[in-house]
PDB file of C-alpha atoms in Angstrom:
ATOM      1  CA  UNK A   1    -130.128-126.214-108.573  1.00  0.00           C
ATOM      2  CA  UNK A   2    -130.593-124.381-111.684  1.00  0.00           C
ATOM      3  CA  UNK A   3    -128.668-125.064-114.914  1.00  0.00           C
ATOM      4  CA  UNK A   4    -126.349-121.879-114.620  1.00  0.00           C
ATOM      5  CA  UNK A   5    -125.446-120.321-111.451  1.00  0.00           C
ATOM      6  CA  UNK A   6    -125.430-116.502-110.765  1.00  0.00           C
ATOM      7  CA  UNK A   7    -127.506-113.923-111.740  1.00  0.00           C
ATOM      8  CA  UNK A   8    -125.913-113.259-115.182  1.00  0.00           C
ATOM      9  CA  UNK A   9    -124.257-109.738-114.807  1.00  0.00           C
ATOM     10  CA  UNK A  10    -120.815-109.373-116.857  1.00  0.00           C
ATOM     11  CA  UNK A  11    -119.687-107.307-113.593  1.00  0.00           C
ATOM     12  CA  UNK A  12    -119.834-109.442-110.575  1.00  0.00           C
ATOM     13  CA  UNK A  13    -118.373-112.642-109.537  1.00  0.00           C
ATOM     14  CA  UNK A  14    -119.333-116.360-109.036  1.00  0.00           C
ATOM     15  CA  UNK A  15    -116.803-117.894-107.112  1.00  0.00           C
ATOM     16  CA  UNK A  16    -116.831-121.372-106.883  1.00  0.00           C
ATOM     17  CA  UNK A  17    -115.449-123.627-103.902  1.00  0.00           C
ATOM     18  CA  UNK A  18    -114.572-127.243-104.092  1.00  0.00           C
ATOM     19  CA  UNK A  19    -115.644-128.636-100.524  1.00  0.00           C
ATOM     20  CA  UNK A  20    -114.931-132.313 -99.084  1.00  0.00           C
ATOM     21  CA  UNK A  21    -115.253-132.580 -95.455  1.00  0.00           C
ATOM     22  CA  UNK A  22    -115.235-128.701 -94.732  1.00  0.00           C
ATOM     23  CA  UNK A  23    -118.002-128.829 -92.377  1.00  0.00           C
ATOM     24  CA  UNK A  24    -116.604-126.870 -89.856  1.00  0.00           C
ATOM     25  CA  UNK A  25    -115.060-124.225 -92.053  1.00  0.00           C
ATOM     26  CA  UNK A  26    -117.288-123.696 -95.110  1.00  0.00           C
ATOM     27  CA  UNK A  27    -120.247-122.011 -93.794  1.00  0.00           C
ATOM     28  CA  UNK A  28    -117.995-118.929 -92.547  1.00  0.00           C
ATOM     29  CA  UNK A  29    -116.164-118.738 -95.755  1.00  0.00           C
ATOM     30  CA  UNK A  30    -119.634-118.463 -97.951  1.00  0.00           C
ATOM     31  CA  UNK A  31    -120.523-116.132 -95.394  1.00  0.00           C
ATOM     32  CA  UNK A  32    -117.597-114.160 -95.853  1.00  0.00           C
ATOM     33  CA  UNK A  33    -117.576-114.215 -99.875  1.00  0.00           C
ATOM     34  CA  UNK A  34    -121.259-113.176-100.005  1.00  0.00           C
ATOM     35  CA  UNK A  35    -120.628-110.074 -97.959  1.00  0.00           C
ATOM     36  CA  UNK A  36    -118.504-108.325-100.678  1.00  0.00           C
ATOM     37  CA  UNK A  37    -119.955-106.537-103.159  1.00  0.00           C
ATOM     38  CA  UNK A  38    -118.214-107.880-106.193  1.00  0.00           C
ATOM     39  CA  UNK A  39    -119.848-111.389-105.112  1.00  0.00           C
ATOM     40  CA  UNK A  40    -122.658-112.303-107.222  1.00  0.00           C
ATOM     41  CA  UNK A  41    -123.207-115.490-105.797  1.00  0.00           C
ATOM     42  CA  UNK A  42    -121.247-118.736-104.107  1.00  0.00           C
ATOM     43  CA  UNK A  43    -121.466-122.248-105.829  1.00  0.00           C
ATOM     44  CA  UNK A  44    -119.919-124.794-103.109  1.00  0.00           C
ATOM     45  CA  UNK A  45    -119.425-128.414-104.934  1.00  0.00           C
ATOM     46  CA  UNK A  46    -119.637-130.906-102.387  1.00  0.00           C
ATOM     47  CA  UNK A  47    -117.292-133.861-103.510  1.00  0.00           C
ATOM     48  CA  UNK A  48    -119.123-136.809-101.700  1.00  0.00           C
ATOM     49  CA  UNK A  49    -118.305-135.081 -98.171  1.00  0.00           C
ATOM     50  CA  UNK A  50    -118.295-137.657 -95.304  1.00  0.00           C
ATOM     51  CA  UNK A  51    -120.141-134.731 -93.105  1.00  0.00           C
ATOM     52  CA  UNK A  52    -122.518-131.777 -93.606  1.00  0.00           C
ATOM     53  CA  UNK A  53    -120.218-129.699 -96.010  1.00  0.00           C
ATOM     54  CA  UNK A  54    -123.251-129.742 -98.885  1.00  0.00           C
ATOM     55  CA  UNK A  55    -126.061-128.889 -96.180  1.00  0.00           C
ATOM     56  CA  UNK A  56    -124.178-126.200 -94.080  1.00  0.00           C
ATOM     57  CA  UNK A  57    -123.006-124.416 -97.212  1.00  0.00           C
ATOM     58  CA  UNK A  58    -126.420-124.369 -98.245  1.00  0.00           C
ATOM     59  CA  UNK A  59    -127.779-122.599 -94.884  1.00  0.00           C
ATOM     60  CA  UNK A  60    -124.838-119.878 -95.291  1.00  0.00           C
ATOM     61  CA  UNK A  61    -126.235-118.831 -98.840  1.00  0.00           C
ATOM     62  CA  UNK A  62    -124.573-121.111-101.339  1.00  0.00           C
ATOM     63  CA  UNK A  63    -125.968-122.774-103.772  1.00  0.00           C
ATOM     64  CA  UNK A  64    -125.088-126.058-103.603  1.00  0.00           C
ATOM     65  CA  UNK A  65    -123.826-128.855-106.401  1.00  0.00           C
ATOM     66  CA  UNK A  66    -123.403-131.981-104.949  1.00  0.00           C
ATOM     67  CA  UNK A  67    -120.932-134.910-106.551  1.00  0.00           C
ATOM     68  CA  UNK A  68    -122.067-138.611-105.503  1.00  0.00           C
ATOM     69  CA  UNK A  69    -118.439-140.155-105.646  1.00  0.00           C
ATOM     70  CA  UNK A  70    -115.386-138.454-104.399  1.00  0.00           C
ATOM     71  CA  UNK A  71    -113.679-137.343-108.099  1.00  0.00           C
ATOM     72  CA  UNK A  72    -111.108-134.662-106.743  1.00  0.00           C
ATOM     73  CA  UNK A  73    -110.682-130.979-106.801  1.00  0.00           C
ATOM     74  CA  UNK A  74    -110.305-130.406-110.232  1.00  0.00           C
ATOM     75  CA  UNK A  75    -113.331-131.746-110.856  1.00  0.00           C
ATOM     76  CA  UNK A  76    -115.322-130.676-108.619  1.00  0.00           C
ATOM     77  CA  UNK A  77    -114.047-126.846-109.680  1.00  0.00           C
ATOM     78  CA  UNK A  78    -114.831-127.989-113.637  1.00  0.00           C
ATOM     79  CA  UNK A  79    -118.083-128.919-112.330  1.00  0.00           C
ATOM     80  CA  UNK A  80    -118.753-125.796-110.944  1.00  0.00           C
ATOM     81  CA  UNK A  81    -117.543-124.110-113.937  1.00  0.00           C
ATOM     82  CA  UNK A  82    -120.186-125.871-116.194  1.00  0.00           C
ATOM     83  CA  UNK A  83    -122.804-123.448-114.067  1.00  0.00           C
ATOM     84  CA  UNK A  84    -121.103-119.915-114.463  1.00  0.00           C
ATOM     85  CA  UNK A  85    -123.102-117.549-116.107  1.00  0.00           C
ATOM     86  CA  UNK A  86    -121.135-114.330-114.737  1.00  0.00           C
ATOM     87  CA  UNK A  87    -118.406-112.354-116.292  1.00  0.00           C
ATOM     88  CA  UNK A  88    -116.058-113.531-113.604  1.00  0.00           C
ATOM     89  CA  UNK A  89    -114.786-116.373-111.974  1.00  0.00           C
ATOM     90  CA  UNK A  90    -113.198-116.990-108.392  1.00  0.00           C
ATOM     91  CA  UNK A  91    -111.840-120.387-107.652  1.00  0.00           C
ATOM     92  CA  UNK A  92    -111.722-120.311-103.896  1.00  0.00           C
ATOM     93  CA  UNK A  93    -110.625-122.904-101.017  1.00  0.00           C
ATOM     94  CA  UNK A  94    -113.225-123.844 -98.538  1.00  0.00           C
ATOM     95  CA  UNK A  95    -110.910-123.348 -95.513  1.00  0.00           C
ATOM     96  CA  UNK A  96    -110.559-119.628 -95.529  1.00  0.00           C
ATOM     97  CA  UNK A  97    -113.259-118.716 -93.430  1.00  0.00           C
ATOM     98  CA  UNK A  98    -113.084-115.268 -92.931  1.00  0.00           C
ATOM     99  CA  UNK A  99    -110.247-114.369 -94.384  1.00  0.00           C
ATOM    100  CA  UNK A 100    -112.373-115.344 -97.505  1.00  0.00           C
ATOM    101  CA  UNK A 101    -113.199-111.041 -97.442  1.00  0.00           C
ATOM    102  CA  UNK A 102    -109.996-110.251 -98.956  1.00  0.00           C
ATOM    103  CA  UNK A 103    -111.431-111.529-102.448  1.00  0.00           C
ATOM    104  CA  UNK A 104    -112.203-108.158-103.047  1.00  0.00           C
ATOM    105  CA  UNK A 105    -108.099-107.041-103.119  1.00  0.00           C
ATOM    106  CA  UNK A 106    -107.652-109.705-105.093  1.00  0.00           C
ATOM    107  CA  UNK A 107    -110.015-109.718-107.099  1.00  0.00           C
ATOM    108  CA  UNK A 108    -109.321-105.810-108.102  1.00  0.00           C
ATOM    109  CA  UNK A 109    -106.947-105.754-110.967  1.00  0.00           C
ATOM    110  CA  UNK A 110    -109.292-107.985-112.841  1.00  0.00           C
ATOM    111  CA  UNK A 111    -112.243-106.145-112.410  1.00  0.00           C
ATOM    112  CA  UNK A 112    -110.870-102.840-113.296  1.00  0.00           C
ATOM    113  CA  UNK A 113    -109.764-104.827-116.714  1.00  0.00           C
ATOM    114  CA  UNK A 114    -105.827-104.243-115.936  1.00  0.00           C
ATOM    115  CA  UNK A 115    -105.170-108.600-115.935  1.00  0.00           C
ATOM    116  CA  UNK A 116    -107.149-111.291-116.959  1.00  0.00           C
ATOM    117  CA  UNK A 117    -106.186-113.532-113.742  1.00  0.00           C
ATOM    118  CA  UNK A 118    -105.455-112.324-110.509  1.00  0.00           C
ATOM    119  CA  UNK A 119    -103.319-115.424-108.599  1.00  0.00           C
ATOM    120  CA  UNK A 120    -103.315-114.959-104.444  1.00  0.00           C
ATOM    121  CA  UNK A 121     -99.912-114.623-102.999  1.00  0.00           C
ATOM    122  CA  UNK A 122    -100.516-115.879 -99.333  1.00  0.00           C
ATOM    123  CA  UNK A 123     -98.453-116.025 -96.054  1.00  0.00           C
ATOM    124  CA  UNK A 124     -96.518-118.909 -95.853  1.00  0.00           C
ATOM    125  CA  UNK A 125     -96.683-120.498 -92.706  1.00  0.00           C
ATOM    126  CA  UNK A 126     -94.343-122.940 -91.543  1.00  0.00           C
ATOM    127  CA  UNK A 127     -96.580-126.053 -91.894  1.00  0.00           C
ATOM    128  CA  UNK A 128     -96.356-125.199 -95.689  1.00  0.00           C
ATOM    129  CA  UNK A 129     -92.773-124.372 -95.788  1.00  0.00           C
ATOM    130  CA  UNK A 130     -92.352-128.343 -95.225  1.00  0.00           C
ATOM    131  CA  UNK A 131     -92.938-130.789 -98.333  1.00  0.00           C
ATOM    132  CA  UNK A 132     -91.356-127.751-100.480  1.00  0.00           C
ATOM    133  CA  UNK A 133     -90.652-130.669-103.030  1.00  0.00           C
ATOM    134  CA  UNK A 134     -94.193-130.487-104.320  1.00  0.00           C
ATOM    135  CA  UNK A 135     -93.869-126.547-104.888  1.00  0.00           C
ATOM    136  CA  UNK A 136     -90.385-126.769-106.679  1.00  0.00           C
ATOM    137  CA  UNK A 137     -91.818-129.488-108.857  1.00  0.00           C
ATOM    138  CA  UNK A 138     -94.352-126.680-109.798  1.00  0.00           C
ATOM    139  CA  UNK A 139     -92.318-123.766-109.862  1.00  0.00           C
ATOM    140  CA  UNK A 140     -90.512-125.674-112.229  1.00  0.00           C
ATOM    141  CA  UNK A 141     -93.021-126.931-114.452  1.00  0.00           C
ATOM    142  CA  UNK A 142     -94.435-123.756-114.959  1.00  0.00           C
ATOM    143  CA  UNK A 143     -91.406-121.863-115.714  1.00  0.00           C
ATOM    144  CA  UNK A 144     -90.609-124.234-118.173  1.00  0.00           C
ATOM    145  CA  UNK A 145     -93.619-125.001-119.648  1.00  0.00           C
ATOM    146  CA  UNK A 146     -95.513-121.525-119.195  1.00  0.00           C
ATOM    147  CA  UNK A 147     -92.758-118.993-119.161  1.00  0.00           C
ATOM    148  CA  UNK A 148     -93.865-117.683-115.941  1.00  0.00           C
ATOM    149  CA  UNK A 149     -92.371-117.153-112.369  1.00  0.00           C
ATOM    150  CA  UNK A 150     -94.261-117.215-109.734  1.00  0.00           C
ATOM    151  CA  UNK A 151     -92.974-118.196-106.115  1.00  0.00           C
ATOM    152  CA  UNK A 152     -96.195-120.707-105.366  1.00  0.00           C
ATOM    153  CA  UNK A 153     -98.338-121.461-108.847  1.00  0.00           C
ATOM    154  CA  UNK A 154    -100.280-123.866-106.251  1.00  0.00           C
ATOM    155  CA  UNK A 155    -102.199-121.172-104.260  1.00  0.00           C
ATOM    156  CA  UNK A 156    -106.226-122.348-104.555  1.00  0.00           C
ATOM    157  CA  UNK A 157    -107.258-118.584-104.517  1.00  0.00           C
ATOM    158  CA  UNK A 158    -108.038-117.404-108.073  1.00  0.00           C
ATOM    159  CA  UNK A 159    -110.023-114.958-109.569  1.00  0.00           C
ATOM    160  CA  UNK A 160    -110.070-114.537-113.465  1.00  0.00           C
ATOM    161  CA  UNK A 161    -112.325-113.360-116.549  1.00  0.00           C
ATOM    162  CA  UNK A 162    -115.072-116.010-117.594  1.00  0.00           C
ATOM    163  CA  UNK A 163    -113.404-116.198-120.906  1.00  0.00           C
ATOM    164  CA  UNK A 164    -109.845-117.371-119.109  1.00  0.00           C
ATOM    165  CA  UNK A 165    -111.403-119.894-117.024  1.00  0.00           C
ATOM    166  CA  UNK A 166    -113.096-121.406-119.817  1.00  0.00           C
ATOM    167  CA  UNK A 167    -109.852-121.570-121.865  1.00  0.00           C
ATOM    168  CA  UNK A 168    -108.926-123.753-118.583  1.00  0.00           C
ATOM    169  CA  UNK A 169    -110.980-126.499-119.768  1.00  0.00           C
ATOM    170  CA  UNK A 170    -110.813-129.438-119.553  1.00  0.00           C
ATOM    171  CA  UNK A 171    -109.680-128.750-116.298  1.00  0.00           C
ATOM    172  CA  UNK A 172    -106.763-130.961-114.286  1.00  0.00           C
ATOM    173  CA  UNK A 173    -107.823-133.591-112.385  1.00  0.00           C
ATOM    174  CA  UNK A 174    -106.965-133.929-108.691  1.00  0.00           C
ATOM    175  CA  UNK A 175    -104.297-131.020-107.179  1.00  0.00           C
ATOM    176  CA  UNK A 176    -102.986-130.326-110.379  1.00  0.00           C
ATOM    177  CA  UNK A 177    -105.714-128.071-111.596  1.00  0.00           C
ATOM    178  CA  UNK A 178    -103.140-125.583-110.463  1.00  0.00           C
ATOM    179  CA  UNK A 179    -100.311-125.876-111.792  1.00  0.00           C
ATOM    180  CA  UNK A 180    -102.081-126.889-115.448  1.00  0.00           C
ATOM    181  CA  UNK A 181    -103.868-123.906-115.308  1.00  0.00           C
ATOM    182  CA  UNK A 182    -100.866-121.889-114.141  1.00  0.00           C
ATOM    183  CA  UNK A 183     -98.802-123.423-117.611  1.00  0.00           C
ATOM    184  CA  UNK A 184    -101.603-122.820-119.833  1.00  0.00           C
ATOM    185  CA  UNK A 185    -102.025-119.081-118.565  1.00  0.00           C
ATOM    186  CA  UNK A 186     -98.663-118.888-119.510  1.00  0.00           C
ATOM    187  CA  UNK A 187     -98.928-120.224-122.857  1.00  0.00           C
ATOM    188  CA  UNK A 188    -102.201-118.408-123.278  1.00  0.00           C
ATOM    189  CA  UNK A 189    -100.973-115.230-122.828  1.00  0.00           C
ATOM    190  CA  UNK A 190    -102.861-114.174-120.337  1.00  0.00           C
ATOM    191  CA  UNK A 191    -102.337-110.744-118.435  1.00  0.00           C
ATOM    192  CA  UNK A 192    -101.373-111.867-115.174  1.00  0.00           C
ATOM    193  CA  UNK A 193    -101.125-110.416-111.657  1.00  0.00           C
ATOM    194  CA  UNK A 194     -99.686-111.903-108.219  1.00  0.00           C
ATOM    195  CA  UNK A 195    -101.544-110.360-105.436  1.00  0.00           C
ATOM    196  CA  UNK A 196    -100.297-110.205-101.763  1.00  0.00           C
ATOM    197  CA  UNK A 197    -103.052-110.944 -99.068  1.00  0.00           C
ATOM    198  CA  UNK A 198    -103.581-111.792 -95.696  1.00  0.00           C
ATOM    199  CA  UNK A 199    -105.501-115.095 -96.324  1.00  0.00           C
ATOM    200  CA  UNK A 200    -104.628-118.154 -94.675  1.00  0.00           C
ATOM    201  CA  UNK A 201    -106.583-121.278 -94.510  1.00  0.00           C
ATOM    202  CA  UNK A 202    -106.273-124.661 -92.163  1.00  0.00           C
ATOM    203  CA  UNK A 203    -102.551-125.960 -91.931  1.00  0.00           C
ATOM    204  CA  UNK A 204    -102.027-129.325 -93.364  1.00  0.00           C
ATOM    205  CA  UNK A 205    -100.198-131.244 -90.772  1.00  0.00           C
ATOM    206  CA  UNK A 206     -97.366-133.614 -90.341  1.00  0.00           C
ATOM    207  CA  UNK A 207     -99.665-136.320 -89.321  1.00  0.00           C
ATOM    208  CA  UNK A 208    -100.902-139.321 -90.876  1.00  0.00           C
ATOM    209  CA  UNK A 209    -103.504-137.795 -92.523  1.00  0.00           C
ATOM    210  CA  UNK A 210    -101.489-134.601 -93.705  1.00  0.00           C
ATOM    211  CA  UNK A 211     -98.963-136.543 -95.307  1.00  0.00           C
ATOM    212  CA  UNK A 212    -101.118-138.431 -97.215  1.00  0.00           C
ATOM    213  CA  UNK A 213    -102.441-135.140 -98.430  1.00  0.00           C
ATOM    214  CA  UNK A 214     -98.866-134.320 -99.929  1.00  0.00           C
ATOM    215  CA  UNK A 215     -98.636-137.377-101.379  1.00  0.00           C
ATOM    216  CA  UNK A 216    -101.410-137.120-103.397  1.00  0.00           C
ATOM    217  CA  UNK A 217    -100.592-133.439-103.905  1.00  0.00           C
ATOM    218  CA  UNK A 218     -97.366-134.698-105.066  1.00  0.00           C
ATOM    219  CA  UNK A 219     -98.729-137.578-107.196  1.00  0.00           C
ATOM    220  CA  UNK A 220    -101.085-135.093-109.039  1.00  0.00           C
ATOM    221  CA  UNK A 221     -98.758-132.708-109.836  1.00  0.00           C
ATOM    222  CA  UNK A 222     -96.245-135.215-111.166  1.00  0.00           C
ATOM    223  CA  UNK A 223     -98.389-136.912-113.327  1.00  0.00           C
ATOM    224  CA  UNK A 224     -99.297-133.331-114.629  1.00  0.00           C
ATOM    225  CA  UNK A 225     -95.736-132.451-115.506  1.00  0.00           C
ATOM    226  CA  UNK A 226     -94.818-135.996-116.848  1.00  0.00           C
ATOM    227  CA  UNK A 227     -97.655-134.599-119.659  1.00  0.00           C
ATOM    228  CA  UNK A 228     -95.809-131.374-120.450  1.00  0.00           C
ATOM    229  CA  UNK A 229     -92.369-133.475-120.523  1.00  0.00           C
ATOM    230  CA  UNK A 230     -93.575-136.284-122.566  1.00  0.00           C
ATOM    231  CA  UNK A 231     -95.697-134.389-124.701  1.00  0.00           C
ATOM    232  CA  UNK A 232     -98.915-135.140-123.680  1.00  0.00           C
ATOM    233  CA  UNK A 233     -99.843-131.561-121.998  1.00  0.00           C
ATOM    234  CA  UNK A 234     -99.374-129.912-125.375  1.00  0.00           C
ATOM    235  CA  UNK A 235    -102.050-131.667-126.904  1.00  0.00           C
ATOM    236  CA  UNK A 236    -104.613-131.105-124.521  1.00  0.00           C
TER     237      UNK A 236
END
């Protein structure tokens, strides 16, 4: 893969998807990002996927970044960030197959120049209604901490200016790349918009497995805010 991904235009989009174990999924949402227009290109960062994430986003179009041990979804998204060379940035879940389209609503407001970060507002469904500790923990945080109210600061589906992703980094490790980001936004100053659409992506469920995807949701995101409270989060 080459050193920067995308073909360099200040207009279009490289969105970037964090993929471990998305096998089934990933292939239709590359398809689905690559069909709209404001799309320059996909970068899918395989984090040390157990099956053919890397390989089947590569066949749908993406170029592909592959990470040799599992190191989380932050990152895998700050690795994909270190290969942007587009005006604009998409941070986009693997899951959302084709409901992956509706990047170009969201993505709008940022493109016309109105906000600097457009921040998905998706269904809830009830699957995600449960473990609503994790959220308020958020919500919290980034009123607090960021000055900003927003009903879920952990939605994956992101698009933003090149120049407000990079004052991301050093991006959150784990599942709190959201909220962090959300707080520093905030504190940034960043125009913001909450956009209302239609995606949805694989329920997490209340399983074995799904629970000890909260948990570590939960883990992540407390360690984050145990920064801002102690201190630690101002400082970088």
């Amino acid at each position: 893969m080459p050193s920067d991904a995308g073909p360099g235009s200040s207009s279009l989009i490289t969105a970037i998807v964090p993929a471990r174990n998305e096998g089934e999924r990933v292939a239709a949402t590359v398809h689905s990002l690559l069909s709209v227009a404001c799309v320059a290109c996909v970068v899918v960062v395989d984090d040390a996927s157990e099956d053919e994430s890397g390989s089947v986003a590569e066949a749908a179009g993406a170029q592909v970044l592959r990470l040799e041990r599992r190191s989380g979804k932050g990152a895998a998204v700050e690795a994909g960030l270190a290969r942007v060379n587009s005006g604009y940035v998409a941070f986009i879940d693997a899951d959302l197959e084709g409901t992956a389209l509706l990047i170009e609503p969201l993505a709008a407001p940022v493109l016309d120049e109105r906000v600097d970060v457009a921040i998905a507002e998706m269904p809830l469904t009830g699957g995600r209604r449960g473990f609503g500790w994790v959220m308020g923990l958020a919500r919290w945080a980034v009123k607090r901490y960021g000055g900003l109210d927003i009903a879920n600061p952990l939605c994956g589906q992101r698009v933003m200016t090149r120049a407000a992703a990079e004052a991301l980094r050093p991006l959150a490790p784990g599942f709190a790349l959201e909220t962090r980001a959300t707080i520093l936004h905030g504190r940034l100053g960043h125009r913001i918009a909450v956009v209302p659409v239609e995606m949805s992506h694989r329920r997490t469920g209340r399983d074995l497995s799904g629970f000890r995807h909260r948990a570590g949701q939960f883990w992540d995101v407390a360690r984050e805010v145990g920064r801002w409270v102690f201190g630690a989060g101002q400082s970088g």
